[in-house]
XYZ file of C-alpha atoms in Angstrom:
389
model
C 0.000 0.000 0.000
C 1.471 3.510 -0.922
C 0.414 5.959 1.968
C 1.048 9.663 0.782
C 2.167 10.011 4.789
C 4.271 7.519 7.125
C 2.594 9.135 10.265
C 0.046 11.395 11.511
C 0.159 14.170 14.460
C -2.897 15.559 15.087
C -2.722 19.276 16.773
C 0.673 21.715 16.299
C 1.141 22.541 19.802
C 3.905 21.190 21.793
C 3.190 17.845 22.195
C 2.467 17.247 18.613
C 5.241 19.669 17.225
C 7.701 17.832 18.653
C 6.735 14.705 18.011
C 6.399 15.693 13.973
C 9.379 17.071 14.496
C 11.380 13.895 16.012
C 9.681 11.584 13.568
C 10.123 13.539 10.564
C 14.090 14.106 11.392
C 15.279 11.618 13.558
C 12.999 8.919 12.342
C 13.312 9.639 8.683
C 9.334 9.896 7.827
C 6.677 11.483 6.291
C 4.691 13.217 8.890
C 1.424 15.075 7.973
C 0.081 17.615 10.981
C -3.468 18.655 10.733
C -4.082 21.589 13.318
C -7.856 22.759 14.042
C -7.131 26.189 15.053
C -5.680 28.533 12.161
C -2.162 28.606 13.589
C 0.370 26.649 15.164
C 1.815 26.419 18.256
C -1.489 25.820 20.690
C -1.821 27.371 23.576
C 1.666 28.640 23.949
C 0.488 30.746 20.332
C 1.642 34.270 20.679
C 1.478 37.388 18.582
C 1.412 41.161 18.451
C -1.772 42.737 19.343
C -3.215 45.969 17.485
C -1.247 47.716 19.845
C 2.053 46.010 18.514
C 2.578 44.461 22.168
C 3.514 41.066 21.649
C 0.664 38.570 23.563
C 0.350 35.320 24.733
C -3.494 34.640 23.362
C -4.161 31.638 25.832
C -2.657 33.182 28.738
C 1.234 33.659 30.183
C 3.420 30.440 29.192
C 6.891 31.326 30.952
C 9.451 28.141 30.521
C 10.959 26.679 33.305
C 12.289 22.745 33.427
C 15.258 21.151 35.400
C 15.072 18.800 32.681
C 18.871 19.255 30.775
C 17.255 17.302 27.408
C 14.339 19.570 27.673
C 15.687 22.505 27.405
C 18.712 21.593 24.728
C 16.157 20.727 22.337
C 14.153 23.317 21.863
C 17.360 25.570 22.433
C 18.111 24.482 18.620
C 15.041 26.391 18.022
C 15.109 29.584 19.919
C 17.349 31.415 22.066
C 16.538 32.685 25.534
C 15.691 35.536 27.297
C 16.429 35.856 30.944
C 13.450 35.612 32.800
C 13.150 35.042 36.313
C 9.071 34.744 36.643
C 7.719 36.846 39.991
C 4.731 36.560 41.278
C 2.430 38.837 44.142
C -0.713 38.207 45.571
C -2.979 41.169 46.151
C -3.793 40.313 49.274
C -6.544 43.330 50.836
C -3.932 45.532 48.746
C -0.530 44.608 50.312
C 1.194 43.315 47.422
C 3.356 39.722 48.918
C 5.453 37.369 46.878
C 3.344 33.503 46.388
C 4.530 31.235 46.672
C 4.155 32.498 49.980
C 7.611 32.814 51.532
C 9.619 34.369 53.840
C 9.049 37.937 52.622
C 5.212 37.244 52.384
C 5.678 36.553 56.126
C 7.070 39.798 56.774
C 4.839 42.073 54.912
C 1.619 39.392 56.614
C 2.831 39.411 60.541
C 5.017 42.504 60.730
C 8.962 41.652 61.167
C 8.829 41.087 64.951
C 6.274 38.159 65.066
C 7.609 36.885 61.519
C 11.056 36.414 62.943
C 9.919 34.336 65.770
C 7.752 32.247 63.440
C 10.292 31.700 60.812
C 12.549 30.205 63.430
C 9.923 27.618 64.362
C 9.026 26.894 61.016
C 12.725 26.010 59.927
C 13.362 24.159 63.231
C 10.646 21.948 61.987
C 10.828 22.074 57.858
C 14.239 23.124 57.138
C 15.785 26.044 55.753
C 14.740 26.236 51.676
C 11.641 23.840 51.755
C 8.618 23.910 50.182
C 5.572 22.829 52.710
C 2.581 22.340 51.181
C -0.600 24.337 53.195
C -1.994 20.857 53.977
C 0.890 19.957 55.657
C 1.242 23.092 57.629
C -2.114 22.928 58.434
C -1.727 19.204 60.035
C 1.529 20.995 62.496
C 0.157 20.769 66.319
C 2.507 23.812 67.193
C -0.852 26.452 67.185
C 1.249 29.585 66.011
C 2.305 27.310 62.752
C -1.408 26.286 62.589
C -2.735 30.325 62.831
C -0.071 30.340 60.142
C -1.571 27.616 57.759
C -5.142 29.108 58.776
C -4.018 32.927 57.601
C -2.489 31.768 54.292
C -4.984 29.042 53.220
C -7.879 31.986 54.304
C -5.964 35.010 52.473
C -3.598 32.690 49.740
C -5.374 29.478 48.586
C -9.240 29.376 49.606
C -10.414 32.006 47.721
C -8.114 31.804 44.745
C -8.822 28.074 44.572
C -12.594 28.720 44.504
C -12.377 31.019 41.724
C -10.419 28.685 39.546
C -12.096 25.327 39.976
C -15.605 26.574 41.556
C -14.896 23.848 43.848
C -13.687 23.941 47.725
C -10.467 23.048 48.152
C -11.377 19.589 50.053
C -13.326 18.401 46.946
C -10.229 19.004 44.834
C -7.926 16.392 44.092
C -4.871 16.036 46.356
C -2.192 16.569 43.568
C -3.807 19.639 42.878
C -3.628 21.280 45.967
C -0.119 19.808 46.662
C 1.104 22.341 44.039
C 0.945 25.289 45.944
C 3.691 25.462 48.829
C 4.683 27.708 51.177
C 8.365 28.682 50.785
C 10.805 28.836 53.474
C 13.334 30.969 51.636
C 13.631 34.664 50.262
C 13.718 33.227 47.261
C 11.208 35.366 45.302
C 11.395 33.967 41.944
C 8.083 31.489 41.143
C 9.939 28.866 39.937
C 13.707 27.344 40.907
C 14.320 25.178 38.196
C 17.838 25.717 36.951
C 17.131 26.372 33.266
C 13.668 29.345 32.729
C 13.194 32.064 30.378
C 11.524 33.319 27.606
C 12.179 32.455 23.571
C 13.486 35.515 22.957
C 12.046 36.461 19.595
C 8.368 34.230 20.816
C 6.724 31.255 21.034
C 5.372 30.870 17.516
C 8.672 31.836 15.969
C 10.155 28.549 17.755
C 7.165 26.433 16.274
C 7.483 28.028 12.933
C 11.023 26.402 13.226
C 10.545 23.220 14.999
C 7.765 22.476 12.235
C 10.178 23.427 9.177
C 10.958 20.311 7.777
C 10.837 18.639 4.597
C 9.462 15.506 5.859
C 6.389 17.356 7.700
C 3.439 18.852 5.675
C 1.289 20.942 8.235
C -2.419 21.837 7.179
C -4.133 24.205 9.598
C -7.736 24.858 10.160
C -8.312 21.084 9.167
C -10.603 19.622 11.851
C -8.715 15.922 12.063
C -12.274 14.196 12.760
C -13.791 15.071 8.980
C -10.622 13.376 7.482
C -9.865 10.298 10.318
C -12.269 7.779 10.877
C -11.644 5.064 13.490
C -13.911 1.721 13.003
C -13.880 -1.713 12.720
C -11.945 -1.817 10.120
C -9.449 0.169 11.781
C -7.852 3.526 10.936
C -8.608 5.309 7.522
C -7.267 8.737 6.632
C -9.207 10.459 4.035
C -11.218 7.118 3.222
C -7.898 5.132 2.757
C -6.227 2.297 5.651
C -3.453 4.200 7.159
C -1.331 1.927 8.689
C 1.577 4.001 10.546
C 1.478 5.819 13.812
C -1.377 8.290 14.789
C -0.071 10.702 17.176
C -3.364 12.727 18.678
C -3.091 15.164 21.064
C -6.731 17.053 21.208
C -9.670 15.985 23.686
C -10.229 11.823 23.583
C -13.587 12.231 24.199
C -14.039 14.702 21.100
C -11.941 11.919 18.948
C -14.890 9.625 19.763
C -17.726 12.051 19.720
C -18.442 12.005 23.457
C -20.016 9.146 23.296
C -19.716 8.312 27.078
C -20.378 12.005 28.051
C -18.132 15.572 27.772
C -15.330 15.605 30.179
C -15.522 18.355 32.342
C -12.492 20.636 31.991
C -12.282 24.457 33.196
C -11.680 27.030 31.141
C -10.254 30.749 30.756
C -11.714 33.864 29.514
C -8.944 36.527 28.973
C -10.338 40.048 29.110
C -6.946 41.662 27.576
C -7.213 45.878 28.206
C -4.104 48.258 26.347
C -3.046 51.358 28.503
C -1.256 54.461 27.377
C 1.603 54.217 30.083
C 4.869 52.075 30.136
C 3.688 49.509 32.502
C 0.239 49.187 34.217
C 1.444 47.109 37.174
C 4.521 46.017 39.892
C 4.687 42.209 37.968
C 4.493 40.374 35.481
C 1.752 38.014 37.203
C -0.607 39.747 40.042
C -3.044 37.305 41.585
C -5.982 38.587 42.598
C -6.254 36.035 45.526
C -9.248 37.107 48.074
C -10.922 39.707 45.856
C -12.274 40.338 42.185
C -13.837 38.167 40.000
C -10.208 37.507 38.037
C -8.218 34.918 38.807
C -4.846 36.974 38.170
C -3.826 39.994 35.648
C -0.987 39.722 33.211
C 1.098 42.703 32.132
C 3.075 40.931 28.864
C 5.449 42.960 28.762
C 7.420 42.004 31.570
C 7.496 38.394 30.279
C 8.815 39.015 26.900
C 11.120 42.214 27.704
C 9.489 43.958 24.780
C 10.758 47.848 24.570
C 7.593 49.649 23.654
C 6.825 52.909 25.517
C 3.764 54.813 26.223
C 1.587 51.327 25.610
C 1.261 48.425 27.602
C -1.534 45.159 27.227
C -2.844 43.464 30.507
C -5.044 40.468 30.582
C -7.192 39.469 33.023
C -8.013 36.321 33.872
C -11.348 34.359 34.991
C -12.097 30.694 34.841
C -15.302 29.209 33.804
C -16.793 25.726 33.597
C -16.538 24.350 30.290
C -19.390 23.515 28.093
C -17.790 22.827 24.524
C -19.315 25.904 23.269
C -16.844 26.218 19.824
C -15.483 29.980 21.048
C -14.315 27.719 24.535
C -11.250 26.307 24.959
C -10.526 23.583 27.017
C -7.793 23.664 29.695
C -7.658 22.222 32.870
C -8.884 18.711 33.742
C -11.374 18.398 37.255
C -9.449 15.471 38.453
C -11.426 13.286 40.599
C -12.139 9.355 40.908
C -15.616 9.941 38.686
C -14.011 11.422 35.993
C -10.976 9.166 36.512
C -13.097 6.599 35.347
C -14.520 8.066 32.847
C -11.197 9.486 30.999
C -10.450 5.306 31.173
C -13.647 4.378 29.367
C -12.207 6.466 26.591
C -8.851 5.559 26.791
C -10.035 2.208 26.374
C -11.358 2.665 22.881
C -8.169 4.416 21.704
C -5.827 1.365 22.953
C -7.829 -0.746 20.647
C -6.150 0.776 17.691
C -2.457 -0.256 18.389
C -1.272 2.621 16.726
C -3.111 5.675 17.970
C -0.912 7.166 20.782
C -2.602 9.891 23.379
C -0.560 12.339 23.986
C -0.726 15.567 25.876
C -3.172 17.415 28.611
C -6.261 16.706 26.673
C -5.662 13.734 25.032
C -4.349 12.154 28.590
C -6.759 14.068 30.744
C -4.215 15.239 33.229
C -2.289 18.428 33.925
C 1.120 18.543 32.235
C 3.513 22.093 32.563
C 5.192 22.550 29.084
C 8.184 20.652 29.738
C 7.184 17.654 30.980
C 4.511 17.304 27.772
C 8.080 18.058 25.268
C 9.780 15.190 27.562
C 6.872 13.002 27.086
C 6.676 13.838 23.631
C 10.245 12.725 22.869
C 10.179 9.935 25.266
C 7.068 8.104 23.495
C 9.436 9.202 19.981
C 12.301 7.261 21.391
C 10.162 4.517 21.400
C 8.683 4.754 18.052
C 11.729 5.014 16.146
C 13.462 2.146 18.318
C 10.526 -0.201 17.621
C 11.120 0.902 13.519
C 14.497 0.033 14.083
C 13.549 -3.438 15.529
């Protein structure tokens, strides 16, 4: 059988640019890559608004991995800007760095009682640890517990209510595990040893990563009106297709929601252009016990763009999501329900032995952008080792 195409990736943002990418290069095939949207690079898409400030239209991506393989491969398609990512929480308008640290304890408690606190919360943690607010909450000592109670009250509750619509205790575990309190002056958001910012964007590193003469990208191409998926097993454009389907959109939209819509969250970014240099103190404020946003970004400071006199924000507030076409999906509700549903789907794709899930929808779980490129060239590996076979 002549195929026009030795594989298929379906969606051009990370997970299946890289994957096109690896396969086309290092594996030596013909990769076709249908996107939906009308450009590539997902959600990490960027580009200048009608203000000429460069924009991140899904909301902030900022890079950070300690992940050495990571970050040399998609250093052959970009070079960096220094970008150490900082964070406050508008907290009854005292600005404080979150993760909640050291600082945050200061500007909270007033240096006197912070001081004495600090010392019992190294004594029992250790000097530059995350603790997670569960686990401070759990401490018997009752000045670490008013502690836990100020910043899950003034830090988490609220905050985590807005984004899921859910109270933190419904919420699953891993979830709520991600936010820490920091015992360190460490300001920055992240501490991973390699972070920054493409320095000319995010789509001009796609626009590389996808320039190949083994990969054919079609955008605008809704995957389901050309890939069908039945007994007789997977046909592209009416034809078999026999080599590896890489898909990385929602499984339960590959198979028409057959079972029921997976409930995701999703974002509505209200993005506002000011006449002044920069509208706020950071790149990231989170508006954590008032407002109906989430958090405001102020691009600029991500992308170091020189642009005086105009500046774009973007405010952020999460909604459920319905699959309403102008929605996007992004965060999975983890919980044992929809656990179980995400498998009933899974199911069906692992009866076609080669169509590989790949990425947050496609996997239902929450993946930052470099662990989805590791996975990406981790289930590649595999590929072009069981080719070599």
């Amino acid at each position: 059988m002549n195929q026009a195409y030795d594989c298929l990736v379906i969606g051009a943002g990370f997970a299946g640019a890289v994957a096109a990418r690896e396969l086309a290069e290092r594996g030596g095939r013909r990769v076709l890559v249908l996107e939906r949207r009308d450009h590539i690079g997902g959600n990490a898409y960027d580009l200048p608004d009608q203000a000429g400030v460069l924009i991140h239209q899904y909301g902030p991506h900022i890079f950070h991995t300690s992940n050495r393989r990571v970050f040399d491969y998609l250093s052959r398609f970009t070079r960096w800007r220094d970008y150490q990512h900082r964070v406050v929480a508008n907290v009854h308008g005292t600005e404080m760095p979150v993760p909640f640290n050291l600082t945050s304890l200061e500007l909270a408690f007033g240096k006197e009682k912070a001081a004495a606190l600090e010392q019992k919360l190294i004594a029992a943690y250790g000097a530059e640890k995350k603790v997670t607010i569960l686990e401070l909450r759990q401490n018997t000592d009752p000045d670490i517990a008013a502690l836990a109670d100020y910043v899950y009250e003034n830090v988490f509750l609220h905050y985590t209510m807005k984004q899921w619509d859910q109270s933190p205790e419904e919420i699953d575990p891993n979830t709520t595990a991600r936010v820490p309190v920091f015992l360190s002056r460490d300001d920055r958001y992240f501490q991973d040893p390699w972070q920054g910012m493409p320095l000319e964007g995010y789509t001009p590193l796609f626009r590389r990563m996808l320039d190949h003469p083994n990969i054919t990208v079609e955008l605008g191409v809704d995957a389901r009106t050309r890939l069908t998926l039945g007994e007789r097993g997977i046909e592209l454009d009416g034809a078999p297709f026999t080599g590896p389907v890489i898909y990385s959109g929602a499984v339960d939209e590959l198979f028409d929601c057959r079972f029921g819509r997976l409930p995701y969250r999703t974002l509505e970014f209200r993005f506002e252009t000011y006449p002044v240099d920069f509208w706020q103190s950071h790149g990231t404020v989170n508006y954590t016990v008032s407002e109906e946003w989430t958090r405001i970004t102020e691009f600029k400071y991500l992308t170091g763009q020189e642009l005086p006199g105009r500046t774009t924000i973007a405010k952020e507030i999460s909604h459920a999501y319905t699959g309403a076409p102008e929605e996007t999906p992004y965060y999975a509700i983890i919980s044992p329900e929809n656990n179980a549903l995400y498998q009933r789907y899974r199911a069906l794709a692992d009866g076609y032995g080669s169509l590989y899930l790949l990425g947050r929808l496609a996997e239902y779980k929450y993946y930052n952008m470099d662990a989805i490129v590791a996975r990406a060239l981790e289930l590649c590996d595999g590929l072009i080792r069981k080719e070599g076979e």
